[in-house]
Amino acid sequence: MEFSNTKPHVALLSSPAHRTPMVELGKRLVTYQNVKVTIFVTSFLGSAATISRMVQSAQCEKLFDVIQLPPADISGLISPGQMGVASLPAVVRVSEPAFRSAISALETPPTAVVVHVYAVDCLAIADDLKIPKFVYMSSHAWYLALFLYVPILDKNAGGEFRDDDQKEPFVLPGCTPVRPEDLPDPMLVQTKNNYLELIRMATVIPKADGILVNTWEELQPTTLAALRDDKLLGSVAKAPIFPVGPVTAEGAVGSKSELSEWLDKQPNESVLYISFGSMGVLSLEQMTELAWGLELSQQRFIWVVRPPTTKTGIGSDPKFGFDVNETSSYLAEGFMSRTHGRGLVVPQWAPQQWIANDRLAAVR
């Protein structure tokens, strides 16, 4: 292939729970690097409608093309009660043939592939196309360091970690030590499947030609230096490290029309914004208590709701791939009708930065 006289074309592949980071990375590449970008979006079977709206919104800016791959049915691979971290690469593996076909059908062949850290199973497609391949860690450099070091910690600890088994912080060469209670959920008391997937992905990441990480040199110089030092974490990372941050969501992804219309009707500084993030989880009992508290307080609110976990505390398991139409089933019966007009329940994700910045007059 000959690309010397053409603009570089980068293909980005999202994981099913991390579409926004890839869209924002795409914006940055187009805006600051003057490259052509095509984003491929994977999704769970139950979230296809939500993803379609996101794709339509992302394409409105006309910065890049967004291709929605067929929703992946992983019901035969992951049980409904185990829709944790292991479900993300499962969706990617099921979507791999569709991604391979779609990328081969592009009018302009890509000159590089960038996959989200939970989509590393598709790195081999870049090898087949004989183009460079990169992994994007949408979190910060310290989390990347921990992620890459998990196989070694596992070897030293002999299996899954429990905060009551380990009292001393775990040492990350050249980085701030990590307390047992601060380990990512899949490393703690979760299903073995989630834990093994974390280890497996950590061993695949170094096979990339480079690792993009959402940070910048001045913010985490010590951690970045450790990741590049062969005597510290460089021997684990192996691939070159490229800080590309800060990459933050500006709220262009997802529909803001309903939120905007609703917020316009609220008095200044009258709305509470409630969100626990994609990895923050509540039990059904906690969600019920929160719902009753909001209802009885008569407080105006926006509540970003994700499905409940089966347990709470360390080792709790965030769930992915739920059907947004089931949101009301997680809440107290009649909650949404009784709080209609005073509160707004948003399934899965909301443009938080846009709400906090552009709509600050209403939100507090």
Coordinates of C-alpha atoms in Angstrom, one line a residue:
M1 CA 0.0 0.0 0.0
E2 CA 1.2 3.5 -0.7
F3 CA 0.1 6.3 1.7
S4 CA 2.9 8.9 1.3
N5 CA 0.7 11.3 -0.6
T6 CA -2.5 10.9 1.5
K7 CA -3.6 12.2 4.9
P8 CA -3.0 9.6 7.7
H9 CA -6.1 7.6 8.4
V10 CA -6.5 6.3 12.0
A11 CA -9.2 3.7 12.8
L12 CA -10.3 3.8 16.4
L13 CA -12.1 0.9 18.1
S14 CA -14.1 1.4 21.3
S15 CA -15.0 -1.1 24.0
P16 CA -18.7 -1.3 24.6
A17 CA -18.5 0.7 27.9
H18 CA -16.0 3.3 26.7
R19 CA -17.3 4.9 23.6
T20 CA -17.0 8.5 24.8
P21 CA -13.2 8.3 25.5
M22 CA -12.7 7.1 21.9
V23 CA -14.9 9.8 20.5
E24 CA -13.0 12.5 22.4
L25 CA -9.7 11.0 21.3
G26 CA -10.9 11.1 17.7
K27 CA -11.7 14.8 18.1
R28 CA -8.3 15.5 19.4
L29 CA -6.6 13.6 16.6
V30 CA -8.6 15.4 13.9
T31 CA -8.2 18.8 15.5
Y32 CA -4.6 18.8 16.5
Q33 CA -2.9 16.2 14.3
N34 CA -4.8 16.8 11.1
V35 CA -5.6 13.1 10.4
K36 CA -8.6 11.4 9.1
V37 CA -10.4 9.3 11.7
T38 CA -13.0 6.5 11.6
I39 CA -14.4 5.3 14.8
F40 CA -15.8 1.8 15.2
V41 CA -18.3 1.3 18.0
T42 CA -19.0 -2.0 19.7
S43 CA -22.1 -2.5 21.8
F44 CA -24.1 -4.9 23.9
L45 CA -27.3 -6.4 22.5
G46 CA -29.5 -4.5 25.0
S47 CA -27.9 -1.1 24.4
A48 CA -28.2 -0.9 20.6
A49 CA -30.8 1.9 20.6
T50 CA -28.7 4.1 23.0
I51 CA -25.6 3.5 20.9
S52 CA -27.5 4.5 17.7
R53 CA -28.4 7.9 19.3
M54 CA -24.8 8.4 20.4
V55 CA -23.5 7.6 16.9
Q56 CA -26.0 10.1 15.3
S57 CA -24.9 12.8 17.8
A58 CA -21.2 12.2 17.2
Q59 CA -21.6 12.4 13.5
C60 CA -23.4 15.8 13.7
E61 CA -20.0 17.5 14.3
K62 CA -18.8 16.1 10.9
L63 CA -15.2 15.6 12.2
F64 CA -15.0 11.9 11.5
D65 CA -17.0 8.9 10.5
V66 CA -18.6 6.7 13.1
I67 CA -19.5 3.1 12.2
Q68 CA -21.7 1.1 14.6
L69 CA -20.9 -2.5 14.5
P70 CA -23.7 -5.0 14.9
P71 CA -24.6 -5.4 18.6
A72 CA -22.9 -8.5 20.2
D73 CA -24.9 -11.3 21.7
I74 CA -22.8 -12.7 24.5
S75 CA -25.6 -14.5 26.3
G76 CA -23.8 -17.8 25.6
L77 CA -20.5 -16.6 26.9
I78 CA -21.4 -14.5 30.0
S79 CA -24.3 -15.2 32.3
P80 CA -26.6 -12.2 33.1
G81 CA -25.4 -12.1 36.7
Q82 CA -21.7 -11.8 35.7
M83 CA -21.8 -8.8 33.4
G84 CA -18.7 -7.3 34.8
V85 CA -15.3 -6.5 33.3
A86 CA -15.2 -9.9 31.5
S87 CA -18.2 -8.9 29.5
L88 CA -16.3 -6.1 27.7
P89 CA -13.7 -8.1 25.9
A90 CA -16.4 -10.8 25.3
V91 CA -18.3 -8.2 23.2
V92 CA -15.1 -7.3 21.4
R93 CA -14.3 -10.9 20.5
V94 CA -17.8 -11.5 19.2
S95 CA -17.5 -8.2 17.2
E96 CA -14.1 -9.0 15.7
P97 CA -15.3 -10.5 12.4
A98 CA -17.6 -7.5 11.8
F99 CA -14.8 -5.1 12.7
R100 CA -12.4 -6.9 10.3
S101 CA -15.0 -6.8 7.5
A102 CA -15.8 -3.1 8.1
I103 CA -12.2 -2.0 8.3
S104 CA -11.4 -3.9 5.1
A105 CA -14.3 -2.2 3.3
L106 CA -13.2 1.4 4.0
E107 CA -12.7 3.5 0.9
T108 CA -9.5 4.9 2.4
P109 CA -7.5 2.1 4.0
P110 CA -6.3 3.0 7.6
T111 CA -2.7 3.7 8.2
A112 CA -2.9 2.9 11.9
V113 CA -5.3 1.2 14.4
V114 CA -6.0 2.4 18.0
V115 CA -8.0 0.2 20.2
H116 CA -9.4 0.9 23.7
V117 CA -7.6 -1.0 26.4
Y118 CA -10.6 -3.4 26.8
A119 CA -10.5 -4.1 23.0
V120 CA -7.0 -5.4 22.7
D121 CA -8.2 -8.7 21.2
C122 CA -8.5 -6.9 17.9
L123 CA -4.9 -5.8 17.7
A124 CA -4.1 -8.7 15.5
I125 CA -6.2 -7.2 12.7
A126 CA -3.6 -4.4 12.4
D127 CA -0.9 -7.1 12.0
D128 CA -2.9 -8.6 9.2
L129 CA -3.1 -5.2 7.5
K130 CA 0.6 -4.6 8.2
I131 CA -0.1 -1.2 9.9
P132 CA 0.9 0.1 13.3
K133 CA -1.3 -0.8 16.3
F134 CA -1.8 1.2 19.5
V135 CA -3.7 0.8 22.7
Y136 CA -5.5 3.7 24.4
M137 CA -5.7 3.8 28.1
S138 CA -8.4 6.4 28.8
S139 CA -7.5 6.6 32.4
H140 CA -4.3 8.1 33.9
A141 CA -0.7 6.8 33.9
W142 CA -0.7 5.4 37.4
Y143 CA -3.7 3.2 36.6
L144 CA -1.9 2.1 33.4
A145 CA 1.1 1.2 35.6
L146 CA -1.0 -0.8 38.0
F147 CA -2.9 -2.5 35.1
L148 CA 0.3 -3.6 33.5
Y149 CA 1.8 -4.8 36.8
V150 CA -1.2 -7.0 37.7
P151 CA 0.3 -10.2 36.3
I152 CA 3.4 -9.8 38.5
L153 CA 1.3 -8.9 41.6
D154 CA -0.8 -12.0 40.9
K155 CA 2.3 -14.1 40.7
N156 CA 3.6 -12.8 44.0
A157 CA 0.2 -13.1 45.8
G158 CA -0.8 -16.4 44.3
G159 CA -4.3 -15.4 43.2
E160 CA -7.1 -12.9 43.8
F161 CA -6.4 -10.3 46.4
R162 CA -8.5 -9.7 49.5
D163 CA -8.1 -6.5 51.5
D164 CA -8.1 -8.6 54.7
D165 CA -5.3 -10.8 53.5
Q166 CA -2.9 -8.0 52.7
K167 CA -2.1 -5.2 55.2
E168 CA 0.9 -3.6 53.5
P169 CA 0.7 -1.5 50.3
F170 CA 1.7 -3.2 47.1
V171 CA 4.9 -1.8 45.6
L172 CA 4.8 -0.6 42.0
P173 CA 8.4 0.0 40.8
G174 CA 9.1 3.7 40.5
C175 CA 5.4 4.6 41.4
T176 CA 3.3 5.4 44.4
P177 CA 2.5 2.2 46.2
V178 CA -1.1 1.0 46.1
R179 CA -3.1 0.2 49.2
P180 CA -5.0 -3.1 49.1
E181 CA -8.3 -1.3 49.5
D182 CA -7.5 0.8 46.4
L183 CA -7.0 -2.1 44.0
P184 CA -9.4 -2.2 41.1
D185 CA -12.5 -4.3 41.7
P186 CA -11.7 -7.2 39.4
M187 CA -8.5 -7.8 41.5
L188 CA -10.6 -8.2 44.7
V189 CA -13.4 -10.5 45.7
Q190 CA -15.2 -10.8 42.3
T191 CA -15.8 -13.6 39.9
K192 CA -12.7 -15.5 38.8
N193 CA -13.6 -14.8 35.2
N194 CA -13.3 -11.0 35.7
Y195 CA -10.0 -11.4 37.4
L196 CA -8.5 -13.7 34.8
E197 CA -9.6 -11.4 32.0
L198 CA -7.8 -8.5 33.7
I199 CA -4.6 -10.5 33.8
R200 CA -5.0 -11.6 30.2
M201 CA -5.5 -8.1 28.9
A202 CA -2.5 -6.9 30.8
T203 CA -0.3 -9.4 29.0
V204 CA -1.7 -8.4 25.6
I205 CA -1.2 -4.6 25.9
P206 CA 2.6 -4.7 25.6
K207 CA 2.3 -6.3 22.2
A208 CA 1.2 -2.9 20.8
D209 CA 3.5 -0.6 18.9
G210 CA 2.7 2.1 21.4
I211 CA 0.4 2.9 24.4
L212 CA -1.6 6.2 24.4
V213 CA -2.5 7.3 27.9
N214 CA -4.8 10.1 29.1
T215 CA -2.3 12.3 31.0
W216 CA 0.4 14.7 30.2
E217 CA 4.1 14.9 31.1
E218 CA 3.8 17.7 33.8
L219 CA 1.0 15.9 35.6
Q220 CA 2.6 12.5 36.2
P221 CA 6.3 12.8 35.4
T222 CA 7.4 10.2 37.9
T223 CA 5.0 7.5 36.8
L224 CA 5.7 8.2 33.1
A225 CA 9.4 8.0 33.7
A226 CA 8.9 4.6 35.5
L227 CA 6.9 3.3 32.6
R228 CA 9.7 4.2 30.2
D229 CA 12.6 2.9 32.4
D230 CA 13.5 -0.7 31.6
K231 CA 14.8 -1.1 35.2
L232 CA 11.4 -0.2 36.6
L233 CA 8.1 -0.7 34.7
G234 CA 9.5 -0.3 31.2
S235 CA 10.3 -4.0 31.1
V236 CA 6.6 -4.7 31.7
A237 CA 5.2 -2.0 29.4
K238 CA 7.7 -2.7 26.6
A239 CA 5.9 -0.5 24.2
P240 CA 6.6 3.3 23.9
I241 CA 4.3 5.5 26.1
F242 CA 2.6 8.5 24.5
P243 CA 0.7 11.0 26.8
V244 CA -2.2 12.4 24.9
G245 CA -4.2 14.1 27.7
P246 CA -6.0 15.7 29.0
V247 CA -8.7 14.1 26.9
T248 CA -12.1 15.0 28.5
A249 CA -15.7 14.7 27.3
E250 CA -17.1 18.0 26.3
G251 CA -20.7 16.8 26.3
A252 CA -21.2 16.5 22.5
V253 CA -21.8 12.8 22.8
G254 CA -25.3 11.7 23.6
S255 CA -28.5 13.6 23.4
K256 CA -28.6 16.9 25.3
S257 CA -31.9 18.2 24.0
E258 CA -34.0 16.6 26.7
L259 CA -31.6 17.7 29.4
S260 CA -31.5 21.2 28.1
E261 CA -35.2 21.5 27.8
W262 CA -35.7 20.2 31.3
L263 CA -32.9 22.3 32.9
D264 CA -34.3 25.5 31.2
K265 CA -37.4 25.1 33.3
Q266 CA -35.6 24.9 36.6
P267 CA -34.8 27.8 39.0
N268 CA -31.2 28.8 39.4
E269 CA -29.0 26.5 41.6
S270 CA -32.0 24.3 42.3
V271 CA -30.9 20.9 40.8
L272 CA -28.8 18.2 42.4
Y273 CA -26.7 16.2 40.0
I274 CA -26.2 12.6 41.1
S275 CA -23.8 10.2 39.4
F276 CA -21.4 7.5 40.7
G277 CA -19.5 7.0 37.5
S278 CA -19.2 3.9 35.3
M279 CA -17.4 2.0 38.0
G280 CA -19.4 3.3 41.0
V281 CA -22.0 0.8 42.1
L282 CA -24.9 0.6 44.5
S283 CA -26.9 -2.3 45.8
L284 CA -30.6 -2.5 45.0
E285 CA -31.2 -1.6 48.7
Q286 CA -29.0 1.4 48.5
M287 CA -30.7 2.6 45.2
T288 CA -34.1 2.2 46.9
E289 CA -32.9 4.3 49.9
L290 CA -31.5 7.0 47.6
A291 CA -34.7 7.0 45.6
W292 CA -36.8 7.4 48.7
G293 CA -34.5 10.1 50.0
L294 CA -34.8 12.1 46.8
E295 CA -38.6 11.7 46.7
L296 CA -39.2 12.7 50.3
S297 CA -36.7 15.6 50.1
Q298 CA -38.8 17.3 47.4
Q299 CA -35.4 18.2 45.8
R300 CA -35.0 18.8 42.1
F301 CA -32.5 16.3 40.7
I302 CA -30.8 14.7 37.7
W303 CA -29.9 11.1 38.6
V304 CA -27.7 9.0 36.3
V305 CA -28.8 5.4 37.0
R306 CA -26.8 2.3 36.3
P307 CA -27.9 -1.2 37.3
P308 CA -27.4 -2.3 40.9
T309 CA -24.8 -4.8 42.0
T310 CA -25.5 -7.8 44.1
K311 CA -23.3 -6.6 46.9
T312 CA -21.6 -3.5 48.2
G313 CA -18.2 -2.4 49.4
I314 CA -14.8 -3.6 48.3
G315 CA -15.1 -6.2 45.5
S316 CA -18.5 -4.9 44.4
D317 CA -19.0 -5.6 40.7
P318 CA -20.1 -2.9 38.2
K319 CA -22.5 -4.2 35.6
F320 CA -22.3 -3.4 31.8
G321 CA -24.6 -4.0 28.9
F322 CA -27.9 -3.5 30.6
D323 CA -31.1 -2.6 28.8
V324 CA -32.0 1.1 29.4
N325 CA -35.6 0.1 29.2
E326 CA -35.2 -1.7 32.4
T327 CA -34.1 1.3 34.4
S328 CA -37.5 1.8 36.2
S329 CA -37.3 -1.7 37.5
Y330 CA -34.3 -0.8 39.6
L331 CA -36.1 2.0 41.4
A332 CA -38.9 2.1 44.0
E333 CA -42.3 1.3 42.4
G334 CA -43.9 4.5 41.1
F335 CA -40.8 6.6 41.8
M336 CA -40.5 8.0 38.3
S337 CA -44.1 8.9 38.0
R338 CA -44.2 10.5 41.5
T339 CA -41.1 12.6 40.8
H340 CA -42.0 13.5 37.2
G341 CA -41.2 17.1 36.4
R342 CA -39.2 17.6 39.6
G343 CA -36.5 14.9 38.8
L344 CA -34.9 13.5 35.7
V345 CA -33.6 9.9 35.6
V346 CA -30.9 9.4 32.9
P347 CA -30.0 5.8 32.0
Q348 CA -26.3 4.9 32.0
W349 CA -24.5 8.2 31.0
A350 CA -25.0 11.9 30.9
P351 CA -22.8 14.8 29.6
Q352 CA -21.5 15.7 33.1
Q353 CA -19.0 18.4 32.0
W354 CA -21.6 20.1 29.9
I355 CA -24.1 20.0 32.8
A356 CA -21.5 21.3 35.3
N357 CA -20.1 24.1 33.0
D358 CA -22.7 25.2 30.5
R359 CA -25.7 24.7 32.8
L360 CA -24.2 25.8 36.1
A361 CA -27.0 28.3 36.7
A362 CA -29.4 25.4 37.3
V363 CA -27.2 22.8 38.9
R364 CA -25.6 22.8 42.3

